[in-house]
Amino acid sequence: MSDDHAVSAIGCYQGFLSDVTHTPNIDRLAEESLLFENVFATNSICSPSRATILTGKYSHKNGVYILNEPFAEQQTSASILQNAGYETAVFGKWHLKSLPSGFDDFKVLREQGRYRNPEFVEKMKDTLTEYKGWSEDIITDMTIDFLTTRDQNKPFLVMTQFKSAHDPWASRVPFDTLFSHIKIPEPANICDDYSHRSDAASRVTLQLSMMDQKTFNHDRLDTSDICAQRKYIYQQYIKAYLRCAAVMDYNVGRLMDYLEKTGLDENTVVIYTSDQGHFLGEHGYFSKRLMYDESIRMPLIIRHPEMRGTSRRNNQLVANIDFAPTVVDLANEKVPDDMQGESLKPFLMGASDLDWRSGIYYRYWQHILHRDVAAHYGIRTSDHKLIFYHGLSLGHTDKSSTPPEWELFDLRQDPAEMINVYGDPAYQDVVNSLKADLHNLRVQYDDNDTEMIEEILAQGTED
Ligand code: CA
């Protein structure tokens, strides 16, 4: 698992950067894997998505609604496999408030950690241990060391969780000079002025022109032309981002080589994913959080030994709640009833006509606290996306309310999500239908504060 690695930055996803991005090893993995095209985070921010990936539950069930909320010791895919006799370990980025549980071994970065000479929290050690070198190399070394020294009589689950490609987008030799002499393609909507969308879209401080030096040390133009400024910063940002990810991709290759060298590839499932997506200049944005596709869409590539030698793609609507049930199911353990996702194992076994979901429920809770993103929830189907910015902190942040707003996108006509058609009479039936579906998903997932939200909004939105 990587961090903030958008599908557009991965060659095999064939996005607008596929001709330049440097991901030969992930692409190699995809050549003998099932690649999922439509996978979405249900709360697009690091810690909450990680909690969902581990538990198979929405934020309101696992307790991690926003960054920096405790992840109580609870049932996870790892704890289930550990109880089933698997040797379990996690190395690298953890980014949850409490120490890992359900793992026989762990070495994890404290909070964000560092790219160079990172410090790790290790199981059974009270003090941090600094390792010399580059984080992605070290995390891979730790994984290979575990694979080499583990109990050879037990099956295993190891989670290798890279820091890349999270800001501040650093890299090392020789990847730090990639793309030096080329201009990287820009997304078509990099100069989006948000004129056909909600205030929530223009309020956010995710614009490239607003990037701060702490997030990423960059040069700026002396200009009031926001479009020119975005494009100027974009070239620096995207090169740094793709270089950062290239170091990680190199280490994906090291792991795959190790599995092949030892024969472990013949009976090991390999999963590549990231904790969410990331804006790579689309809408003029960087970062994530919003429900727009570039933010919520996750890579998911699964290689199962029984399907080696074939490359397939799946277009079903998958969510990060499905990851834990899949891992449990792949280990032939019973998926607990309280996990809210579905196992993807049938797809890996060749199924194509499953009775599958037709909409994904999304909810972002961290109202305004970072980058002025208003709290919102919504539904994404294959054809439409309906977003409700209720704009309430609901006790999770101390920020004032923002006015409630809706957005509707017709993804068939407008895949870049540029024009909000919520108020268009031609879409009234679609709105009514999606609102009913959204309500049903909230009931299904037991996210039951609708009445409270409606009551607060009816009273006025002032705190
Ligand atoms: Ca992340």
Tab-separated table of C-alpha atoms and ligand atoms in Angstrom, residues 2-5 45-47 49-50 93 95 166 274-278 288, ligand 1:
chain	number	residue	atom	x	y	z
A	2	SER	CA	1.193	3.461	-0.863
A	3	ASP	CA	-0.042	6.847	0.319
A	4	ASP	CA	-1.974	9.308	-1.856
A	5	HIS	CA	-1.085	7.462	-5.072
A	45	ILE	CA	-8.338	11.194	4.026
A	46	CYS	CA	-5.436	9.153	5.373
A	47	SER	CA	-6.286	7.837	8.862
A	49	SER	CA	-9.326	5.335	5.019
A	50	ARG	CA	-6.676	3.223	6.743
A	93	LYS	CA	3.292	4.137	7.334
A	95	HIS	CA	-0.920	6.813	10.607
A	166	HIS	CA	2.527	11.806	0.352
A	274	SER	CA	-3.205	3.299	-1.869
A	275	ASP	CA	-5.153	4.850	0.997
A	276	GLN	CA	-6.997	7.228	-1.357
A	277	GLY	CA	-6.482	9.165	-4.550
A	278	HIS	CA	-5.022	12.635	-5.020
A	288	LYS	CA	-7.768	15.021	-1.560
B	1	CA	CA	-3.143	9.299	2.313
